[in-house]
Short mmCIF file of C-alpha atoms and ligand atoms in Angstrom, two decimals:
data_model
loop_
_atom_site.label_atom_id
_atom_site.label_comp_id
_atom_site.label_asym_id
_atom_site.label_seq_id
_atom_site.Cartn_x
_atom_site.Cartn_y
_atom_site.Cartn_z
CA MET A 1 108.52 106.92 128.35
CA ASP A 2 107.39 109.74 126.14
CA LYS A 3 103.64 109.06 125.56
CA ALA A 4 103.75 110.70 122.12
CA SER A 5 105.95 107.90 120.78
CA PHE A 6 104.83 104.51 119.48
CA VAL A 7 107.42 102.04 120.72
CA SER A 8 105.36 98.98 121.61
CA ILE A 9 101.87 97.81 120.78
CA THR A 10 101.37 97.69 124.56
CA ASP A 11 101.53 101.51 124.51
CA LEU A 12 97.94 101.39 123.17
CA SER A 13 94.69 100.62 124.97
CA LYS A 14 91.98 98.52 123.32
CA GLU A 15 90.06 101.72 122.54
CA GLU A 16 93.14 103.31 120.94
CA ILE A 17 93.71 100.20 118.82
CA LEU A 18 90.10 100.19 117.62
CA SER A 19 90.27 103.92 116.92
CA LEU A 20 93.41 103.42 114.78
CA VAL A 21 91.71 100.56 112.91
CA ARG A 22 88.79 102.86 112.06
CA GLN A 23 91.15 105.66 111.03
CA THR A 24 93.00 103.17 108.80
CA LYS A 25 89.65 102.51 107.12
CA TYR A 26 89.28 106.28 106.62
CA PHE A 27 92.67 106.47 104.90
CA GLU A 28 91.92 103.42 102.77
CA GLU A 29 89.06 105.49 101.33
CA ASN A 30 90.94 108.83 101.38
CA PRO A 31 94.66 108.15 100.86
CA ASN A 32 95.54 111.36 99.02
CA GLN A 33 95.35 114.58 101.05
CA THR A 34 97.45 117.56 102.10
CA ILE A 35 97.12 117.26 105.89
CA LEU A 36 100.88 116.81 106.38
CA ASN A 37 101.70 119.97 104.47
CA GLY A 38 104.76 121.55 106.11
CA LYS A 39 105.64 118.43 108.13
CA ILE A 40 108.96 116.60 107.79
CA ILE A 41 109.20 112.92 108.71
CA ALA A 42 112.59 111.23 109.14
CA THR A 43 112.95 107.53 108.29
CA LEU A 44 116.09 106.08 109.91
CA PHE A 45 116.63 102.46 108.90
CA PHE A 46 119.60 100.77 110.58
CA GLU A 47 118.32 97.41 109.22
CA PRO A 48 117.10 96.46 105.72
CA SER A 49 113.45 96.97 104.79
CA THR A 50 111.27 97.11 101.70
CA ARG A 51 107.64 97.39 102.83
CA THR A 52 107.94 99.24 106.11
CA ARG A 53 110.17 102.03 104.86
CA LEU A 54 108.49 102.46 101.50
CA SER A 55 104.97 102.37 102.93
CA PHE A 56 105.85 104.93 105.62
CA GLU A 57 107.42 107.16 102.97
CA THR A 58 104.47 106.71 100.60
CA ALA A 59 102.12 107.47 103.50
CA VAL A 60 103.86 110.80 104.07
CA ASN A 61 104.11 111.67 100.38
CA ARG A 62 100.42 110.93 99.77
CA LEU A 63 99.50 113.25 102.66
CA GLY A 64 101.62 116.14 101.38
CA GLY A 65 104.52 115.88 103.85
CA ARG A 66 108.22 115.49 103.13
CA VAL A 67 110.66 112.72 103.99
CA ILE A 68 114.33 112.80 105.02
CA GLY A 69 116.41 109.85 106.16
CA PHE A 70 118.53 106.88 105.23
CA SER A 71 118.07 103.24 104.32
CA ASP A 72 121.73 102.29 104.79
CA ALA A 73 123.37 103.34 108.05
CA SER A 74 126.84 102.71 106.58
CA THR A 75 126.44 105.99 104.67
CA THR A 76 125.83 107.93 107.91
CA SER A 77 128.08 109.16 110.69
CA SER A 78 127.12 106.15 112.81
CA SER A 79 129.81 104.39 110.73
CA LYS A 80 132.28 106.92 112.19
CA GLY A 81 131.21 106.00 115.71
CA GLU A 82 128.40 108.49 116.34
CA THR A 83 126.09 107.13 119.03
CA LEU A 84 122.40 106.45 118.58
CA LYS A 85 121.71 109.11 121.21
CA ASP A 86 123.57 111.79 119.26
CA THR A 87 122.01 110.70 115.98
CA ILE A 88 118.50 110.94 117.40
CA LYS A 89 119.14 114.28 119.11
CA MET A 90 120.43 115.68 115.81
CA VAL A 91 117.62 114.35 113.65
CA SER A 92 114.99 115.54 116.11
CA ASN A 93 116.31 119.05 115.38
CA TYR A 94 115.29 118.58 111.75
CA ALA A 95 112.11 116.49 111.70
CA ASP A 96 108.64 116.52 113.29
CA LEU A 97 108.55 112.76 113.79
CA ILE A 98 111.13 109.94 113.46
CA VAL A 99 110.38 106.47 112.14
CA MET A 100 113.22 104.17 113.14
CA ARG A 101 114.16 100.53 112.54
CA HIS A 102 117.09 99.18 114.53
CA PHE A 103 118.66 95.76 115.00
CA LEU A 104 118.86 96.09 118.81
CA GLU A 105 115.92 95.23 121.07
CA GLY A 106 115.09 98.32 123.11
CA ALA A 107 116.65 100.81 120.67
CA ALA A 108 113.30 102.44 119.91
CA ARG A 109 112.47 102.91 123.58
CA TYR A 110 115.90 104.40 124.19
CA ALA A 111 115.44 106.72 121.20
CA SER A 112 112.07 107.84 122.58
CA GLU A 113 113.77 108.82 125.82
CA VAL A 114 116.34 111.09 124.15
CA SER A 115 114.24 112.48 121.30
CA SER A 116 112.38 115.79 121.39
CA VAL A 117 109.94 114.53 118.73
CA PRO A 118 107.83 111.34 118.63
CA ILE A 119 109.54 108.07 117.71
CA VAL A 120 107.64 105.40 115.78
CA ASN A 121 109.24 101.98 116.13
CA ALA A 122 109.57 100.34 112.70
CA GLY A 123 111.03 97.18 114.27
CA ASP A 124 113.66 96.73 117.01
CA GLY A 125 115.47 93.40 116.79
CA ALA A 126 113.29 90.47 117.83
CA ASN A 127 111.24 92.66 120.15
CA GLN A 128 108.37 94.67 118.60
CA HIS A 129 106.99 95.81 115.24
CA PRO A 130 103.90 97.75 116.31
CA SER A 131 103.06 99.45 112.99
CA GLN A 132 103.08 95.97 111.37
CA THR A 133 100.64 94.91 114.06
CA MET A 134 98.28 97.75 113.22
CA LEU A 135 98.19 96.72 109.55
CA ASP A 136 97.80 93.07 110.61
CA LEU A 137 94.85 94.00 112.86
CA PHE A 138 93.27 96.03 110.08
CA SER A 139 93.73 93.10 107.68
CA ILE A 140 92.14 90.70 110.16
CA TRP A 141 89.25 93.07 110.89
CA LYS A 142 88.65 93.73 107.21
CA THR A 143 88.66 90.07 106.17
CA GLN A 144 86.85 88.61 109.19
CA GLY A 145 84.48 91.47 109.95
CA THR A 146 85.59 91.38 113.61
CA LEU A 147 88.65 91.00 115.81
CA ASP A 148 86.77 88.99 118.43
CA ASN A 149 86.88 85.26 119.18
CA LEU A 150 89.14 84.25 116.27
CA THR A 151 91.41 81.22 115.97
CA ILE A 152 94.86 82.39 114.94
CA VAL A 153 97.54 79.93 113.88
CA MET A 154 101.08 81.32 114.00
CA VAL A 155 103.66 79.30 112.08
CA GLY A 156 107.45 79.38 111.82
CA ASP A 157 109.90 81.55 113.70
CA LEU A 158 107.99 82.37 116.84
CA LYS A 159 111.16 82.90 118.88
CA TYR A 160 112.67 85.82 116.99
CA GLY A 161 109.54 86.97 115.14
CA ARG A 162 108.77 90.48 116.35
CA THR A 163 105.58 90.57 114.29
CA VAL A 164 104.06 87.60 116.11
CA HIS A 165 105.11 88.98 119.49
CA SER A 166 103.36 92.31 118.85
CA LEU A 167 100.30 90.65 117.29
CA LEU A 168 99.87 88.25 120.22
CA GLN A 169 99.81 91.16 122.67
CA ALA A 170 97.37 93.21 120.60
CA MET A 171 94.97 90.29 120.05
CA SER A 172 94.87 89.66 123.80
CA PHE A 173 92.09 92.28 123.98
CA PHE A 174 89.87 90.20 121.69
CA ASN A 175 89.61 86.71 123.21
CA PRO A 176 91.62 84.80 120.60
CA THR A 177 92.56 81.12 120.55
CA PHE A 178 96.18 80.71 119.47
CA HIS A 179 97.96 77.76 117.93
CA PHE A 180 101.75 78.13 117.91
CA VAL A 181 103.43 75.91 115.29
CA ALA A 182 107.22 75.92 115.63
CA PRO A 183 110.17 73.56 116.02
CA ASP A 184 111.77 73.39 119.49
CA GLU A 185 114.51 75.82 118.39
CA LEU A 186 111.98 78.52 117.44
CA LYS A 187 109.21 78.10 120.02
CA MET A 188 107.20 81.04 121.31
CA PRO A 189 109.25 82.48 124.21
CA GLU A 190 108.06 81.63 127.72
CA GLY A 191 107.39 85.31 128.50
CA TYR A 192 104.70 85.53 125.82
CA LYS A 193 103.12 82.24 126.90
CA GLU A 194 103.04 83.50 130.49
CA PHE A 195 101.39 86.68 129.19
CA CYS A 196 98.67 84.48 127.64
CA ARG A 197 98.21 82.51 130.86
CA GLN A 198 97.84 85.67 132.91
CA LYS A 199 95.23 87.03 130.49
CA GLY A 200 93.36 83.71 130.36
CA ILE A 201 94.05 83.30 126.63
CA LYS A 202 93.91 79.77 125.24
CA PHE A 203 96.98 78.58 123.36
CA PHE A 204 98.20 75.26 121.99
CA GLU A 205 101.73 74.38 120.86
CA HIS A 206 102.56 72.09 117.94
CA LYS A 207 105.81 70.84 116.43
CA HIS A 208 104.08 69.61 113.28
CA PHE A 209 102.14 71.73 110.79
CA THR A 210 99.17 69.39 110.42
CA GLN A 211 95.96 69.46 108.39
CA ASP A 212 93.99 69.46 111.62
CA VAL A 213 95.51 72.73 112.80
CA ILE A 214 95.17 74.41 109.38
CA ASP A 215 91.49 73.44 109.24
CA GLN A 216 90.77 75.18 112.57
CA ALA A 217 92.25 78.52 111.52
CA ASP A 218 90.47 81.77 110.78
CA ILE A 219 93.87 83.39 110.29
CA LEU A 220 96.99 81.49 109.27
CA TYR A 221 99.93 83.77 110.07
CA MET A 222 103.02 82.40 108.31
CA THR A 223 106.48 83.74 109.15
CA ARG A 224 109.97 83.48 107.71
CA VAL A 225 112.83 81.80 109.57
CA GLN A 226 115.07 84.84 109.95
CA ARG A 227 118.66 84.00 109.11
CA GLU A 228 119.82 87.41 110.41
CA ARG A 229 118.74 86.60 113.99
CA PHE A 230 120.90 83.45 114.34
CA THR A 231 124.37 83.69 115.85
CA ASP A 232 125.17 80.11 114.72
CA ILE A 233 124.50 79.60 111.00
CA MET A 234 124.40 75.79 111.52
CA GLU A 235 121.38 76.27 113.77
CA TYR A 236 119.71 78.23 110.96
CA GLU A 237 120.52 75.49 108.43
CA LYS A 238 118.75 72.93 110.64
CA VAL A 239 115.42 74.78 110.68
CA LYS A 240 115.37 76.97 107.55
CA ASN A 241 113.03 74.66 105.59
CA VAL A 242 110.94 73.52 108.51
CA TYR A 243 107.45 74.29 107.12
CA THR A 244 106.09 75.16 103.69
CA LEU A 245 102.43 75.91 103.00
CA HIS A 246 101.25 74.44 99.64
CA ASN A 247 97.94 75.13 97.93
CA ASP A 248 96.65 71.57 98.32
CA MET A 249 96.93 71.95 102.12
CA LEU A 250 94.11 74.53 101.95
CA ALA A 251 91.49 72.27 100.33
CA THR A 252 89.54 71.60 103.53
CA SER A 253 90.26 74.92 105.28
CA LYS A 254 87.47 77.21 106.52
CA ASP A 255 85.83 79.49 103.92
CA ASN A 256 86.75 82.59 105.90
CA LEU A 257 90.41 81.58 106.31
CA ARG A 258 92.89 84.21 105.22
CA ILE A 259 96.63 83.65 104.98
CA LEU A 260 98.75 86.49 106.30
CA HIS A 261 102.52 86.90 106.20
CA PRO A 262 104.43 90.07 107.15
CA LEU A 263 106.78 89.36 104.23
CA PRO A 264 109.39 89.00 102.89
CA ARG A 265 108.84 85.27 102.32
CA VAL A 266 111.57 82.85 101.39
CA ASN A 267 110.10 79.38 100.99
CA GLU A 268 107.44 79.09 103.70
CA ILE A 269 104.57 79.81 101.29
CA ALA A 270 104.79 78.05 97.92
CA TYR A 271 104.02 80.20 94.89
CA ASP A 272 101.02 78.02 94.07
CA VAL A 273 99.23 79.57 97.07
CA ASP A 274 99.39 83.08 95.60
CA ASP A 275 96.37 82.62 93.34
CA ASN A 276 94.21 81.10 96.06
CA PRO A 277 91.53 83.66 97.14
CA LYS A 278 92.50 82.90 100.75
CA ALA A 279 96.00 84.32 100.18
CA TYR A 280 95.92 87.86 101.56
CA TYR A 281 99.60 88.80 102.12
CA PHE A 282 99.96 91.26 99.25
CA GLN A 283 96.76 93.13 100.18
CA GLN A 284 98.00 93.01 103.78
CA ALA A 285 101.17 94.84 102.72
CA GLN A 286 99.03 97.39 100.85
CA ASN A 287 97.03 97.99 104.03
CA GLY A 288 100.33 99.07 105.59
CA LEU A 289 100.14 102.34 103.69
CA TYR A 290 96.78 103.27 105.25
CA ALA A 291 97.68 102.01 108.73
CA ARG A 292 100.87 104.07 108.68
CA GLN A 293 99.01 107.17 107.56
CA ALA A 294 96.81 106.76 110.64
CA ILE A 295 99.80 106.14 112.92
CA ILE A 296 101.72 109.19 111.68
CA CYS A 297 98.70 111.48 112.12
CA LYS A 298 97.95 110.13 115.61
CA HIS A 299 101.53 110.71 116.75
CA LEU A 300 101.62 114.19 115.26
CA GLY A 301 98.40 115.02 117.12
CA ILE A 302 96.33 115.44 113.93
CA ASN A 303 92.66 114.53 114.40
CA ILE A 304 91.32 112.08 111.82
CA PRO A 305 87.74 110.90 111.25
CA GLU A 306 86.92 107.28 112.10
CA LEU A 307 84.88 105.13 109.73
N1 CP B 1 107.06 93.27 107.07
C1 CP B 1 108.20 93.99 107.07
O1 CP B 1 108.65 94.53 108.09
O2 CP B 1 108.80 94.03 105.85
P1 CP B 1 110.14 94.82 105.53
O3 CP B 1 111.25 94.16 106.32
O4 CP B 1 110.35 94.68 104.05
O5 CP B 1 109.98 96.23 105.96
#
């Protein structure tokens, strides 16, 4: 694969991850610059998005670059039957870097193989969401003061959740303890559990979202049950309301606990949690702007200070 692209969080070493975290800190303190002057970034979204697309585009705009692209593939020639390969080859004639979200697992890797410019994966099906992972890691580092030796509780759709898959792999460098809370239908896939076993990472599985597991958490990573990933809507109906975090469930949680969620949420975090100081999901989304500034610069080969 083209090393200039960012397809999977596993493309990065521990040192590269830590370097990006420190560069994200630099952009948090210096978000408005002109270092992308003359650069054109394409954002190709074959699947809906609010945060990822808008934060990538804001990242470019705040650094003086320009954005082309689409948020609705039905308005493009892919609706006339143009292949992904042809689309990518065309757009790589126009842009310096392509940010792409696609509904098919593996689409970003394929795009990176046919593109003449770097591809940044903005989510491919249930597979990977590596830029989300970088903002998640920055959020964890910022709120905990470290990435090491943390207890991370992942709750909800662990089967199709690309954000938890990428985060699990990234955290494997930092000796985490995981708790996976999911119904049988949405359990963490065996491949990711085997990954943990091979790396010697402790993990525990739970069907019930209990007070005991909440009270152990440094990070409570809530996720949405994703209707769009189910082929049988009846299966979705069975699990769609499986867990909801309410404010009173946080009364005995650790002081340093922070609640993360990649968003959008549906009903897995009650609105009464939003005012709790341990709720961090809106700041987490804000951190996406700075993380994506760092990612774009890295993949354009622009050197950035580390704080
Ligand atoms: N977290 C995330 O990927 O959000 P969007 O789907 O709104 O981009």
